[in-house]
């Protein structure tokens, strides 16, 4: 995409962290921004913060795991602005434990938000994006899309690998068809956000993760993000550049993503399994 002024961006999970930073970045380009988020108080705060900076922004409370809710987000966007040019399927959550310690509802929650949320966004908005001469989708995965084996994070890893498969395959279909819609995969490592507190949005029937190993993973991840994490605004700058340059992979931590891929390749080529590591060690 080459021009952004007066165009419309929709950002899911836009009330916090990376999503909020993307909303702020798009506003700075002169775009209209629709922030979609499940957390209504955080959504109001985010909208007010951006309005105070002079941004043209609208908030729509949305549950990305619910296709009807995403449909209402698209309707509200079209009613307000009559077009959509950029879609960031960014909302994500995380919970986990040892494999047999993870209840089925926890699996469903993570897959419903992380994977089906992205799928719902792509399915609902692609026909609207295709009405534009140029448009772009950014799907937020994680380095976990390339690097498996982090203790207590199996659902998150599986959901992010599913986003990778969806996004790579959709890219091929769109490019083969000569679509006006470009697509990118954002796969960050540690970023300073509220992700370690993702369970704040867990539905009432999803039990809180409580295994000691799980709590230790969360503690390590929080520390890692705090000490070595990127600022969300730095990630948003990379997203903006990638949309402009039509780059598929947005890798804020290329060394972590590439290490994950190399580890798998080595395993496949030699049969030697990788060394087990804990998150943040
Ligand atoms: N922070 C990191 O270190 C990191 C690393 C890799 C990938 N990511 C990914 O980045 C994305 C953004 O997360 P973040 O780190 O900014 O965390 P965050 O918790 O600060 O933001 C996530 C946002 O998603 C919203 N959300 C949760 N469930 C939702 C639902 N069902 N419908 C709509 N919105 C919902 C939350 O309310 C929140 O505003 C996620 O997909 C996450 O997996 C984060």
mmCIF file with all atom_site columns, C-alpha atoms and ligand atoms in Angstrom, residues 12-19 36-39 42 62-65 89-93 109 113-114 140-143 156 160 186-198 200-201 225, ligand 1:
data_model
loop_
_atom_site.group_PDB
_atom_site.id
_atom_site.type_symbol
_atom_site.label_atom_id
_atom_site.label_alt_id
_atom_site.label_comp_id
_atom_site.label_asym_id
_atom_site.label_entity_id
_atom_site.label_seq_id
_atom_site.pdbx_PDB_ins_code
_atom_site.Cartn_x
_atom_site.Cartn_y
_atom_site.Cartn_z
_atom_site.occupancy
_atom_site.B_iso_or_equiv
_atom_site.pdbx_formal_charge
_atom_site.auth_seq_id
_atom_site.auth_comp_id
_atom_site.auth_asym_id
_atom_site.auth_atom_id
_atom_site.pdbx_PDB_model_num
ATOM   1  C CA  . UNK A 1 12  ? -8.665  -5.997  16.859 1.00 0.00 ? 12  UNK A CA  1
ATOM   2  C CA  . UNK A 1 13  ? -7.293  -6.174  20.388 1.00 0.00 ? 13  UNK A CA  1
ATOM   3  C CA  . UNK A 1 14  ? -6.616  -2.479  19.867 1.00 0.00 ? 14  UNK A CA  1
ATOM   4  C CA  . UNK A 1 15  ? -7.311  -1.342  23.429 1.00 0.00 ? 15  UNK A CA  1
ATOM   5  C CA  . UNK A 1 16  ? -3.924  -2.492  24.753 1.00 0.00 ? 16  UNK A CA  1
ATOM   6  C CA  . UNK A 1 17  ? -0.329  -3.304  23.884 1.00 0.00 ? 17  UNK A CA  1
ATOM   7  C CA  . UNK A 1 18  ? 0.642   -3.911  20.260 1.00 0.00 ? 18  UNK A CA  1
ATOM   8  C CA  . UNK A 1 19  ? -2.884  -3.255  18.959 1.00 0.00 ? 19  UNK A CA  1
ATOM   9  C CA  . UNK A 1 36  ? -12.192 -3.443  18.294 1.00 0.00 ? 36  UNK A CA  1
ATOM   10 C CA  . UNK A 1 37  ? -11.741 -5.023  21.698 1.00 0.00 ? 37  UNK A CA  1
ATOM   11 C CA  . UNK A 1 38  ? -13.627 -7.216  24.133 1.00 0.00 ? 38  UNK A CA  1
ATOM   12 C CA  . UNK A 1 39  ? -12.620 -5.196  27.215 1.00 0.00 ? 39  UNK A CA  1
ATOM   13 C CA  . UNK A 1 42  ? -9.961  -0.435  28.278 1.00 0.00 ? 42  UNK A CA  1
ATOM   14 C CA  . UNK A 1 62  ? -16.118 -6.956  19.745 1.00 0.00 ? 62  UNK A CA  1
ATOM   15 C CA  . UNK A 1 63  ? -15.458 -10.577 20.606 1.00 0.00 ? 63  UNK A CA  1
ATOM   16 C CA  . UNK A 1 64  ? -13.313 -11.805 17.708 1.00 0.00 ? 64  UNK A CA  1
ATOM   17 C CA  . UNK A 1 65  ? -14.080 -15.432 18.556 1.00 0.00 ? 65  UNK A CA  1
ATOM   18 C CA  . UNK A 1 89  ? -6.257  -9.341  13.260 1.00 0.00 ? 89  UNK A CA  1
ATOM   19 C CA  . UNK A 1 90  ? -4.284  -8.825  16.431 1.00 0.00 ? 90  UNK A CA  1
ATOM   20 C CA  . UNK A 1 91  ? -6.409  -9.836  19.458 1.00 0.00 ? 91  UNK A CA  1
ATOM   21 C CA  . UNK A 1 92  ? -4.832  -12.721 21.320 1.00 0.00 ? 92  UNK A CA  1
ATOM   22 C CA  . UNK A 1 93  ? -4.916  -14.538 24.650 1.00 0.00 ? 93  UNK A CA  1
ATOM   23 C CA  . UNK A 1 109 ? -10.784 -20.269 24.500 1.00 0.00 ? 109 UNK A CA  1
ATOM   24 C CA  . UNK A 1 113 ? -9.724  -16.138 20.101 1.00 0.00 ? 113 UNK A CA  1
ATOM   25 C CA  . UNK A 1 114 ? -6.297  -16.643 18.553 1.00 0.00 ? 114 UNK A CA  1
ATOM   26 C CA  . UNK A 1 140 ? -0.570  -11.307 14.522 1.00 0.00 ? 140 UNK A CA  1
ATOM   27 C CA  . UNK A 1 141 ? 1.059   -14.640 15.311 1.00 0.00 ? 141 UNK A CA  1
ATOM   28 C CA  . UNK A 1 142 ? 4.197   -14.915 17.487 1.00 0.00 ? 142 UNK A CA  1
ATOM   29 C CA  . UNK A 1 143 ? 7.662   -16.460 17.393 1.00 0.00 ? 143 UNK A CA  1
ATOM   30 C CA  . UNK A 1 156 ? -0.770  -20.855 22.466 1.00 0.00 ? 156 UNK A CA  1
ATOM   31 C CA  . UNK A 1 160 ? -0.073  -19.388 16.509 1.00 0.00 ? 160 UNK A CA  1
ATOM   32 C CA  . UNK A 1 186 ? 3.490   -10.348 12.430 1.00 0.00 ? 186 UNK A CA  1
ATOM   33 C CA  . UNK A 1 187 ? 5.514   -12.705 14.635 1.00 0.00 ? 187 UNK A CA  1
ATOM   34 C CA  . UNK A 1 188 ? 7.036   -10.895 17.615 1.00 0.00 ? 188 UNK A CA  1
ATOM   35 C CA  . UNK A 1 189 ? 9.078   -12.234 20.522 1.00 0.00 ? 189 UNK A CA  1
ATOM   36 C CA  . UNK A 1 190 ? 8.833   -10.405 23.866 1.00 0.00 ? 190 UNK A CA  1
ATOM   37 C CA  . UNK A 1 191 ? 6.990   -7.071  23.792 1.00 0.00 ? 191 UNK A CA  1
ATOM   38 C CA  . UNK A 1 192 ? 6.071   -4.943  26.838 1.00 0.00 ? 192 UNK A CA  1
ATOM   39 C CA  . UNK A 1 193 ? 2.292   -5.414  26.945 1.00 0.00 ? 193 UNK A CA  1
ATOM   40 C CA  . UNK A 1 194 ? -0.451  -6.836  29.152 1.00 0.00 ? 194 UNK A CA  1
ATOM   41 C CA  . UNK A 1 195 ? -0.155  -10.296 27.545 1.00 0.00 ? 195 UNK A CA  1
ATOM   42 C CA  . UNK A 1 196 ? 1.098   -11.986 30.769 1.00 0.00 ? 196 UNK A CA  1
ATOM   43 C CA  . UNK A 1 197 ? -2.268  -10.908 32.255 1.00 0.00 ? 197 UNK A CA  1
ATOM   44 C CA  . UNK A 1 198 ? -4.254  -12.325 29.319 1.00 0.00 ? 198 UNK A CA  1
ATOM   45 C CA  . UNK A 1 200 ? -8.140  -11.162 32.716 1.00 0.00 ? 200 UNK A CA  1
ATOM   46 C CA  . UNK A 1 201 ? -10.385 -11.730 29.668 1.00 0.00 ? 201 UNK A CA  1
ATOM   47 C CA  . UNK A 1 225 ? 9.175   -8.801  28.491 1.00 0.00 ? 225 UNK A CA  1
HETATM 48 N N1  . LIG B 2 .   ? 3.458   -9.236  24.130 1.00 0.00 ? 1   LIG B N1  1
HETATM 49 C C1  . LIG B 2 .   ? 4.205   -10.165 23.584 1.00 0.00 ? 1   LIG B C1  1
HETATM 50 O O1  . LIG B 2 .   ? 5.311   -10.431 24.068 1.00 0.00 ? 1   LIG B O1  1
HETATM 51 C C2  . LIG B 2 .   ? 3.726   -10.892 22.356 1.00 0.00 ? 1   LIG B C2  1
HETATM 52 C C3  . LIG B 2 .   ? 4.618   -11.726 21.691 1.00 0.00 ? 1   LIG B C3  1
HETATM 53 C C4  . LIG B 2 .   ? 4.179   -12.413 20.565 1.00 0.00 ? 1   LIG B C4  1
HETATM 54 C C5  . LIG B 2 .   ? 2.896   -12.240 20.100 1.00 0.00 ? 1   LIG B C5  1
HETATM 55 N N2  . LIG B 2 .   ? 2.035   -11.409 20.767 1.00 0.00 ? 1   LIG B N2  1
HETATM 56 C C6  . LIG B 2 .   ? 0.681   -11.279 20.234 1.00 0.00 ? 1   LIG B C6  1
HETATM 57 O O2  . LIG B 2 .   ? 0.363   -9.919  20.078 1.00 0.00 ? 1   LIG B O2  1
HETATM 58 C C7  . LIG B 2 .   ? -1.060  -9.768  20.068 1.00 0.00 ? 1   LIG B C7  1
HETATM 59 C C8  . LIG B 2 .   ? -1.430  -8.582  20.922 1.00 0.00 ? 1   LIG B C8  1
HETATM 60 O O3  . LIG B 2 .   ? -1.176  -8.894  22.284 1.00 0.00 ? 1   LIG B O3  1
HETATM 61 P P1  . LIG B 2 .   ? -0.445  -7.888  23.293 1.00 0.00 ? 1   LIG B P1  1
HETATM 62 O O4  . LIG B 2 .   ? 0.865   -8.461  23.599 1.00 0.00 ? 1   LIG B O4  1
HETATM 63 O O5  . LIG B 2 .   ? -0.560  -6.508  22.817 1.00 0.00 ? 1   LIG B O5  1
HETATM 64 O O6  . LIG B 2 .   ? -1.334  -8.158  24.629 1.00 0.00 ? 1   LIG B O6  1
HETATM 65 P P2  . LIG B 2 .   ? -2.431  -7.254  25.355 1.00 0.00 ? 1   LIG B P2  1
HETATM 66 O O7  . LIG B 2 .   ? -3.055  -8.144  26.370 1.00 0.00 ? 1   LIG B O7  1
HETATM 67 O O8  . LIG B 2 .   ? -1.799  -5.996  25.817 1.00 0.00 ? 1   LIG B O8  1
HETATM 68 O O9  . LIG B 2 .   ? -3.475  -6.941  24.186 1.00 0.00 ? 1   LIG B O9  1
HETATM 69 C C9  . LIG B 2 .   ? -4.364  -7.925  23.697 1.00 0.00 ? 1   LIG B C9  1
HETATM 70 C C10 . LIG B 2 .   ? -5.735  -7.284  23.479 1.00 0.00 ? 1   LIG B C10 1
HETATM 71 O O10 . LIG B 2 .   ? -6.628  -8.277  22.943 1.00 0.00 ? 1   LIG B O10 1
HETATM 72 C C11 . LIG B 2 .   ? -7.898  -8.068  23.571 1.00 0.00 ? 1   LIG B C11 1
HETATM 73 N N3  . LIG B 2 .   ? -8.729  -9.283  23.467 1.00 0.00 ? 1   LIG B N3  1
HETATM 74 C C12 . LIG B 2 .   ? -8.616  -10.429 24.187 1.00 0.00 ? 1   LIG B C12 1
HETATM 75 N N4  . LIG B 2 .   ? -9.586  -11.282 23.835 1.00 0.00 ? 1   LIG B N4  1
HETATM 76 C C13 . LIG B 2 .   ? -10.321 -10.676 22.876 1.00 0.00 ? 1   LIG B C13 1
HETATM 77 C C14 . LIG B 2 .   ? -11.470 -11.072 22.130 1.00 0.00 ? 1   LIG B C14 1
HETATM 78 N N5  . LIG B 2 .   ? -12.058 -12.268 22.309 1.00 0.00 ? 1   LIG B N5  1
HETATM 79 N N6  . LIG B 2 .   ? -11.967 -10.206 21.218 1.00 0.00 ? 1   LIG B N6  1
HETATM 80 C C15 . LIG B 2 .   ? -11.391 -8.992  21.048 1.00 0.00 ? 1   LIG B C15 1
HETATM 81 N N7  . LIG B 2 .   ? -10.327 -8.557  21.745 1.00 0.00 ? 1   LIG B N7  1
HETATM 82 C C16 . LIG B 2 .   ? -9.787  -9.392  22.645 1.00 0.00 ? 1   LIG B C16 1
HETATM 83 C C17 . LIG B 2 .   ? -7.540  -7.696  24.996 1.00 0.00 ? 1   LIG B C17 1
HETATM 84 O O11 . LIG B 2 .   ? -8.618  -7.073  25.679 1.00 0.00 ? 1   LIG B O11 1
HETATM 85 C C18 . LIG B 2 .   ? -6.356  -6.771  24.778 1.00 0.00 ? 1   LIG B C18 1
HETATM 86 O O12 . LIG B 2 .   ? -6.771  -5.425  24.624 1.00 0.00 ? 1   LIG B O12 1
HETATM 87 C C19 . LIG B 2 .   ? -1.623  -11.112 20.545 1.00 0.00 ? 1   LIG B C19 1
HETATM 88 O O13 . LIG B 2 .   ? -2.114  -11.829 19.437 1.00 0.00 ? 1   LIG B O13 1
HETATM 89 C C20 . LIG B 2 .   ? -0.419  -11.817 21.140 1.00 0.00 ? 1   LIG B C20 1
HETATM 90 O O14 . LIG B 2 .   ? -0.532  -13.212 21.100 1.00 0.00 ? 1   LIG B O14 1
HETATM 91 C C21 . LIG B 2 .   ? 2.419   -10.740 21.882 1.00 0.00 ? 1   LIG B C21 1
#
